[in-house]
Short mmCIF file of C-alpha atoms in Angstrom, two decimals:
data_model
loop_
_atom_site.label_atom_id
_atom_site.label_comp_id
_atom_site.label_asym_id
_atom_site.label_seq_id
_atom_site.Cartn_x
_atom_site.Cartn_y
_atom_site.Cartn_z
CA MET A 1 86.09 129.89 141.13
CA VAL A 2 82.97 129.74 143.29
CA THR A 3 79.93 127.81 142.07
CA LEU A 4 76.63 129.21 143.23
CA THR A 5 73.70 126.89 143.75
CA HIS A 6 70.23 128.28 143.26
CA PRO A 7 68.18 128.10 146.49
CA ARG A 8 65.42 126.28 144.61
CA ALA A 9 67.78 123.33 144.03
CA HIS A 10 67.53 122.46 147.72
CA ALA A 11 63.76 123.02 147.89
CA PRO A 12 62.61 119.46 147.03
CA ALA A 13 65.00 117.86 149.52
CA ALA A 14 63.91 120.26 152.25
CA ARG A 15 60.25 119.79 151.42
CA PHE A 16 60.53 116.00 151.73
CA ALA A 17 62.86 115.99 154.72
CA PRO A 18 60.15 114.60 157.06
CA VAL A 19 60.04 111.31 155.11
CA ARG A 20 63.80 110.72 155.11
CA HIS A 21 63.58 108.22 157.94
CA LEU A 22 60.18 106.78 156.99
CA GLY A 23 60.96 103.08 156.86
CA PRO A 24 58.99 100.11 155.50
CA ASN A 25 57.96 99.23 159.08
CA TRP A 26 55.28 101.93 158.81
CA TYR A 27 53.20 99.59 156.65
CA ALA A 28 52.49 97.72 159.89
CA THR A 29 50.11 100.53 160.85
CA VAL A 30 48.03 99.76 157.75
CA MET A 31 48.08 96.02 158.48
CA GLY A 32 47.04 96.55 162.08
CA THR A 33 44.18 98.83 161.08
CA ALA A 34 42.90 96.67 158.23
CA ILE A 35 42.77 93.54 160.43
CA ILE A 36 40.41 95.33 162.82
CA ALA A 37 37.86 95.45 160.01
CA GLY A 38 38.60 92.03 158.52
CA ALA A 39 38.57 90.17 161.83
CA GLY A 40 35.56 92.05 163.17
CA ALA A 41 33.45 90.98 160.19
CA GLY A 42 33.65 87.31 161.23
CA LEU A 43 32.47 87.72 164.82
CA PRO A 44 29.02 86.42 165.83
CA PHE A 45 27.88 89.94 166.70
CA ARG A 46 27.92 93.24 164.83
CA VAL A 47 30.90 95.48 165.54
CA PRO A 48 30.03 99.11 164.78
CA GLY A 49 32.28 101.25 162.63
CA LEU A 50 34.05 98.48 160.68
CA THR A 51 33.39 100.16 157.34
CA MET A 52 34.97 103.36 158.63
CA VAL A 53 38.00 101.43 159.88
CA TRP A 54 38.38 99.77 156.47
CA ALA A 55 38.13 103.18 154.76
CA LEU A 56 40.77 104.48 157.18
CA SER A 57 43.10 101.60 156.31
CA LEU A 58 42.66 102.27 152.57
CA THR A 59 43.38 105.97 153.12
CA MET A 60 46.44 105.17 155.23
CA LEU A 61 47.73 102.83 152.53
CA THR A 62 47.32 105.47 149.84
CA VAL A 63 49.08 108.16 151.88
CA LEU A 64 51.89 105.82 152.92
CA VAL A 65 52.54 104.59 149.38
CA ALA A 66 52.87 108.22 148.26
CA ALA A 67 55.17 109.04 151.18
CA ARG A 68 57.35 105.99 150.55
CA ALA A 69 57.56 106.89 146.86
CA ALA A 70 58.80 110.34 147.87
CA HIS A 71 61.26 108.67 150.23
CA TRP A 72 62.74 106.58 147.41
CA ARG A 73 62.85 109.54 145.00
CA HIS A 74 64.36 112.17 147.27
CA HIS A 75 66.25 110.07 149.84
CA ARG A 76 67.54 107.19 147.78
CA ASP A 77 70.68 106.89 149.88
CA GLN A 78 68.62 106.27 152.98
CA ALA A 79 66.35 103.84 151.13
CA ARG A 80 69.37 101.81 150.05
CA ALA A 81 70.72 101.92 153.59
CA HIS A 82 67.43 100.40 154.78
CA LEU A 83 67.81 97.54 152.30
CA MET A 84 71.35 96.89 153.48
CA ASP A 85 70.34 96.91 157.17
CA PRO A 86 69.43 93.38 158.36
CA GLY A 87 67.29 94.93 161.08
CA VAL A 88 65.19 97.01 158.67
CA ALA A 89 65.12 95.12 155.36
CA PRO A 90 62.77 92.33 156.58
CA PHE A 91 60.07 94.95 157.14
CA TYR A 92 59.62 95.14 153.37
CA GLY A 93 57.35 92.14 153.93
CA CYS A 94 54.93 94.55 155.61
CA MET A 95 54.48 96.43 152.34
CA SER A 96 53.01 93.39 150.64
CA MET A 97 50.85 92.44 153.61
CA ALA A 98 49.46 95.97 153.85
CA PHE A 99 48.05 95.73 150.31
CA LEU A 100 46.70 92.24 150.98
CA ALA A 101 45.17 93.08 154.36
CA VAL A 102 43.29 96.03 152.85
CA GLY A 103 42.23 93.72 149.99
CA ILE A 104 40.77 91.22 152.46
CA GLY A 105 38.92 94.04 154.20
CA THR A 106 37.62 95.23 150.84
CA LEU A 107 35.83 91.91 150.19
CA THR A 108 34.64 91.36 153.77
CA VAL A 109 33.66 94.89 154.80
CA GLY A 110 34.32 97.39 152.03
CA LYS A 111 31.81 95.85 149.61
CA ASP A 112 29.02 97.02 151.91
CA ALA A 113 30.14 100.61 151.41
CA ILE A 114 31.21 100.72 147.75
CA GLY A 115 29.26 97.78 146.34
CA GLU A 116 30.53 94.45 145.08
CA GLY A 117 30.95 95.83 141.57
CA ALA A 118 33.69 98.18 142.79
CA ALA A 119 35.01 96.05 145.64
CA VAL A 120 35.96 93.03 143.53
CA PRO A 121 38.11 94.93 140.96
CA LEU A 122 39.77 96.87 143.79
CA ALA A 123 40.52 93.63 145.61
CA TRP A 124 42.05 92.17 142.45
CA VAL A 125 44.35 95.18 142.09
CA LEU A 126 45.42 94.96 145.74
CA TYR A 127 45.92 91.21 145.37
CA ALA A 128 48.07 91.61 142.26
CA ILE A 129 50.31 94.27 143.85
CA GLY A 130 50.53 92.51 147.19
CA THR A 131 51.25 89.09 145.75
CA ALA A 132 53.84 90.29 143.24
CA THR A 133 55.73 92.30 145.85
CA GLY A 134 55.35 89.56 148.45
CA LEU A 135 56.85 86.86 146.25
CA ALA A 136 59.68 89.19 145.25
CA VAL A 137 60.43 90.13 148.85
CA ALA A 138 60.24 86.49 150.01
CA VAL A 139 63.22 85.78 147.74
CA ALA A 140 65.07 89.11 147.67
CA ILE A 141 65.38 89.72 151.42
CA PRO A 142 66.72 86.23 152.28
CA TYR A 143 69.11 86.65 149.32
CA LEU A 144 70.38 89.94 150.75
CA MET A 145 70.70 88.37 154.19
CA VAL A 146 72.94 85.66 152.75
CA VAL A 147 74.95 87.69 150.24
CA ARG A 148 75.08 91.30 151.47
CA HIS A 149 74.04 91.59 155.11
CA GLU A 150 76.46 91.06 157.95
CA VAL A 151 74.52 89.00 160.49
CA ALA A 152 76.23 88.00 163.70
CA PRO A 153 75.77 84.45 165.02
CA GLY A 154 72.80 84.23 167.35
CA ALA A 155 71.28 87.47 166.03
CA ALA A 156 68.05 85.91 164.71
CA SER A 157 65.02 88.12 165.24
CA PRO A 158 61.26 87.56 164.91
CA VAL A 159 61.25 90.25 162.20
CA TRP A 160 63.02 87.70 159.97
CA LEU A 161 59.60 86.07 159.57
CA LEU A 162 58.04 89.12 157.91
CA PRO A 163 59.32 88.60 154.34
CA VAL A 164 58.17 84.98 154.19
CA VAL A 165 54.72 85.40 155.75
CA ALA A 166 53.36 87.60 152.96
CA PRO A 167 52.55 84.67 150.59
CA MET A 168 50.40 83.19 153.37
CA VAL A 169 48.28 86.36 153.35
CA SER A 170 48.08 86.11 149.55
CA ALA A 171 46.69 82.60 149.98
CA THR A 172 43.92 83.95 152.20
CA LEU A 173 42.92 86.75 149.84
CA GLY A 174 43.23 84.32 146.93
CA ALA A 175 40.63 82.10 148.57
CA LEU A 176 38.21 85.03 148.76
CA LEU A 177 38.73 85.73 145.06
CA VAL A 178 38.23 82.13 143.87
CA PRO A 179 34.40 82.44 143.59
CA HIS A 180 34.84 85.50 141.38
CA LEU A 181 36.63 83.46 138.70
CA PRO A 182 34.87 81.40 136.01
CA ALA A 183 34.28 77.79 137.00
CA GLY A 184 36.85 75.34 135.71
CA GLN A 185 40.56 75.80 135.14
CA GLY A 186 40.64 79.36 136.49
CA ARG A 187 39.23 78.49 139.89
CA GLU A 188 41.29 75.34 140.27
CA ALA A 189 44.50 77.12 139.32
CA MET A 190 43.78 79.91 141.81
CA LEU A 191 43.00 77.41 144.56
CA LEU A 192 46.15 75.36 144.03
CA ALA A 193 48.33 78.46 143.58
CA SER A 194 47.05 79.66 146.94
CA TYR A 195 47.93 76.33 148.54
CA ALA A 196 51.38 76.58 146.96
CA MET A 197 51.90 79.99 148.54
CA PHE A 198 50.60 78.61 151.83
CA GLY A 199 53.20 75.82 151.59
CA MET A 200 56.17 78.01 150.64
CA SER A 201 55.43 80.36 153.51
CA LEU A 202 54.85 77.59 156.05
CA LEU A 203 58.06 75.74 155.24
CA ALA A 204 60.10 78.96 155.33
CA VAL A 205 58.66 79.76 158.76
CA MET A 206 59.55 76.26 159.96
CA VAL A 207 63.15 76.95 158.94
CA LEU A 208 63.36 80.36 160.64
CA LEU A 209 61.36 79.86 163.84
CA PRO A 210 63.89 77.47 165.46
CA LEU A 211 66.58 80.11 164.88
CA VAL A 212 64.48 82.69 166.70
CA PHE A 213 63.86 80.45 169.70
CA ALA A 214 67.51 79.36 169.80
CA ARG A 215 68.53 83.03 169.94
CA LEU A 216 66.22 83.58 172.94
CA VAL A 217 67.58 80.55 174.77
CA HIS A 218 71.25 81.24 174.12
CA GLN A 219 71.32 85.06 174.09
CA GLY A 220 68.57 85.87 176.58
CA PRO A 221 65.59 88.23 176.20
CA LEU A 222 65.36 90.66 173.31
CA PRO A 223 66.18 94.35 173.86
CA LEU A 224 63.29 96.16 175.54
CA ALA A 225 62.14 98.09 172.46
CA LEU A 226 62.23 94.92 170.34
CA THR A 227 60.37 92.68 172.82
CA PRO A 228 56.90 93.28 171.25
CA ALA A 229 58.29 91.70 168.06
CA LEU A 230 57.86 88.32 169.76
CA PHE A 231 54.17 88.65 168.84
CA LEU A 232 55.15 88.45 165.17
CA VAL A 233 55.45 84.68 165.57
CA LEU A 234 51.67 84.58 165.94
CA GLY A 235 51.30 85.94 162.40
CA PRO A 236 52.18 82.81 160.42
CA LEU A 237 50.37 80.61 162.95
CA GLY A 238 47.07 82.47 162.85
CA GLN A 239 47.31 83.33 159.16
CA SER A 240 47.98 79.74 158.12
CA THR A 241 44.98 78.55 160.14
CA THR A 242 42.88 81.25 158.48
CA ALA A 243 44.18 80.40 155.02
CA VAL A 244 43.37 76.68 155.15
CA SER A 245 39.90 77.47 156.46
CA LYS A 246 39.12 80.02 153.74
CA LEU A 247 40.53 77.75 151.05
CA ALA A 248 38.45 74.82 152.29
CA ASP A 249 35.34 77.03 152.09
CA VAL A 250 35.75 77.43 148.33
CA ALA A 251 37.33 74.07 147.50
CA SER A 252 34.08 72.34 146.54
CA GLY A 253 33.47 74.81 143.72
CA ALA A 254 37.01 74.65 142.40
CA ILE A 255 38.27 71.07 142.57
CA GLY A 256 36.94 67.51 142.52
CA ALA A 257 34.94 66.11 145.43
CA PRO A 258 37.59 63.75 146.87
CA TYR A 259 40.12 66.57 147.12
CA ALA A 260 37.56 69.10 148.34
CA ASN A 261 36.50 66.77 151.15
CA GLY A 262 40.12 66.14 152.07
CA LEU A 263 40.86 69.87 152.19
CA ASN A 264 37.91 70.39 154.52
CA VAL A 265 39.30 67.75 156.86
CA PHE A 266 42.79 69.23 156.57
CA ALA A 267 41.50 72.65 157.68
CA VAL A 268 40.54 71.19 161.08
CA VAL A 269 43.36 68.65 161.44
CA TYR A 270 45.92 71.37 160.74
CA GLY A 271 44.18 74.34 162.34
CA VAL A 272 43.47 72.96 165.81
CA PRO A 273 47.06 71.96 166.73
CA VAL A 274 48.51 75.15 165.25
CA MET A 275 46.03 77.26 167.18
CA GLY A 276 47.08 75.42 170.31
CA PHE A 277 50.73 76.30 169.65
CA ALA A 278 49.71 79.90 168.93
CA LEU A 279 48.08 80.17 172.36
CA MET A 280 51.19 78.75 174.00
CA TRP A 281 53.40 81.28 172.18
CA LEU A 282 50.94 84.07 173.05
CA ALA A 283 51.36 83.26 176.74
CA LEU A 284 55.16 83.15 176.41
CA ALA A 285 55.34 86.41 174.45
CA ALA A 286 52.94 88.14 176.86
CA ALA A 287 55.10 87.09 179.82
CA MET A 288 58.20 88.49 178.10
CA VAL A 289 56.38 91.76 177.34
CA VAL A 290 55.24 92.12 180.97
CA ARG A 291 58.83 91.58 182.08
CA ALA A 292 60.04 94.21 179.60
CA ALA A 293 57.32 96.66 180.65
CA ARG A 294 58.42 96.38 184.27
CA SER A 295 61.93 97.24 183.12
CA GLY A 296 60.73 100.41 181.37
CA MET A 297 59.95 99.25 177.82
CA PRO A 298 59.48 102.46 175.76
CA PHE A 299 56.98 102.96 172.97
CA ALA A 300 58.34 102.07 169.54
CA MET A 301 56.81 101.12 166.21
CA THR A 302 57.32 97.48 167.28
CA TRP A 303 54.17 97.92 169.37
CA TRP A 304 52.22 97.42 166.15
CA ALA A 305 53.26 93.76 166.44
CA PHE A 306 50.47 93.51 169.01
CA THR A 307 47.85 94.07 166.28
CA PHE A 308 48.01 92.17 162.99
CA PRO A 309 49.48 88.91 164.40
CA VAL A 310 46.79 88.78 167.08
CA GLY A 311 44.20 89.59 164.43
CA THR A 312 45.24 86.56 162.40
CA CYS A 313 44.59 84.40 165.47
CA VAL A 314 41.12 85.95 165.68
CA THR A 315 40.34 85.01 162.07
CA GLY A 316 41.88 81.57 162.61
CA ALA A 317 39.65 80.95 165.63
CA GLU A 318 36.64 82.22 163.67
CA GLY A 319 37.37 79.71 160.91
CA LEU A 320 37.64 76.83 163.37
CA ALA A 321 34.41 77.90 165.07
CA HIS A 322 32.66 77.86 161.70
CA ARG A 323 34.03 74.44 160.73
CA THR A 324 33.61 72.65 164.07
CA GLY A 325 30.63 74.45 165.57
CA LEU A 326 32.52 74.53 168.87
CA ALA A 327 31.49 77.49 171.04
CA ALA A 328 34.92 77.53 172.68
CA PHE A 329 36.49 78.79 169.43
CA THR A 330 33.85 81.52 169.21
CA TRP A 331 34.65 82.70 172.72
CA LEU A 332 38.35 82.53 171.90
CA ALA A 333 37.85 84.71 168.83
CA CYS A 334 35.87 87.26 170.86
CA GLY A 335 38.48 87.39 173.61
CA LEU A 336 41.36 87.79 171.17
CA TYR A 337 39.44 90.49 169.29
CA ALA A 338 39.05 92.48 172.51
CA LEU A 339 42.83 92.21 172.99
CA LEU A 340 43.35 93.26 169.37
CA ALA A 341 41.09 96.31 169.68
CA ALA A 342 42.82 97.45 172.87
CA ALA A 343 46.29 97.00 171.33
CA TRP A 344 45.24 98.94 168.21
CA LEU A 345 43.95 101.86 170.27
CA VAL A 346 47.09 102.02 172.41
CA ALA A 347 49.48 101.75 169.46
CA GLY A 348 47.42 104.20 167.43
CA VAL A 349 47.31 106.87 170.13
CA HIS A 350 51.05 106.65 170.74
CA THR A 351 51.75 106.76 166.99
CA VAL A 352 49.63 109.87 166.47
CA ARG A 353 51.39 111.55 169.39
CA GLY A 354 54.77 110.59 167.95
CA LEU A 355 53.83 111.99 164.55
CA LEU A 356 52.60 115.27 165.99
CA SER A 357 55.73 115.69 168.08
CA GLY A 358 57.97 114.63 165.22
CA GLY A 359 59.74 112.03 167.35
CA LEU A 360 58.76 109.01 165.25
CA LEU A 361 60.09 110.54 162.04
CA ALA A 362 63.34 111.78 163.56
CA ALA A 363 66.69 110.17 162.81
CA PRO A 364 67.15 106.98 164.84
CA ARG A 365 69.45 107.22 167.84
#
């Protein structure tokens, strides 16, 4: 007996075939675009077009969420395979940070376009989604790495940092939302919850970063296409410096004077050494990328690692410039922003070309 299948039964799968290999790493494009707007807003000069860039990041987030929803609905086998792949699963941290990065841009840039009355509720929604998913991913992905993934000794990768950095971005957006809460318990709870997320992310990074460096020392350079991922280490460094600065800005209106004063001091005492380490790692990562480029490093989605992590160093330097009044930090922020803008343009052009050709959405080789 022959069973006939109606042609329409295959229509949905065929219609959504282009998103079959759309992984969570694509959220990095949203992060890299949103940080252009968020970091540009803190520079000492006006950067034209920031509102348009923020609107672009919000549009990209909306389209990508819809595409990823279609991916999970129509290609659930591939979605599960991504979760079980130790090289892909950590990129679920990008999903959370995409929501949060757009939320930060909403309060720093977007409010000029849509008004504070619309920007604040939108930022709260983005914060709620980004924080909830970020905390879940920060636990779920390490759990899968321990229980389900097969990870070879010495296989640590900078992408392992992605799931645990998201709460640090939540801490930054949380700081921006503190003034929009009623004075008293609400503000203090938000402030301390943000510091708690800062702490959980920082300590997790301190556990993972030595594994990444040990892998480099014992196993040698990363594969060419993965080399840009070395820039991901800058993310927790710059974001933590940004977070403590933004939290210190709102501490006086949320907690008692002795603690508020101490948090202002902590922002500088912590931020300056960490920024120094970030610059050292930037030089090391850049040297490794130059070496890989000379060996024929191809374009891959890992090139987006040149954007958001560098952008966090821009915002970190901006915070230190504001707190110390030191012109050197202002010049540092401007120089890093120029690097960020160039990296965003290069990665963006290559990504658009890859989308038009279909190469970036093809099955991985």
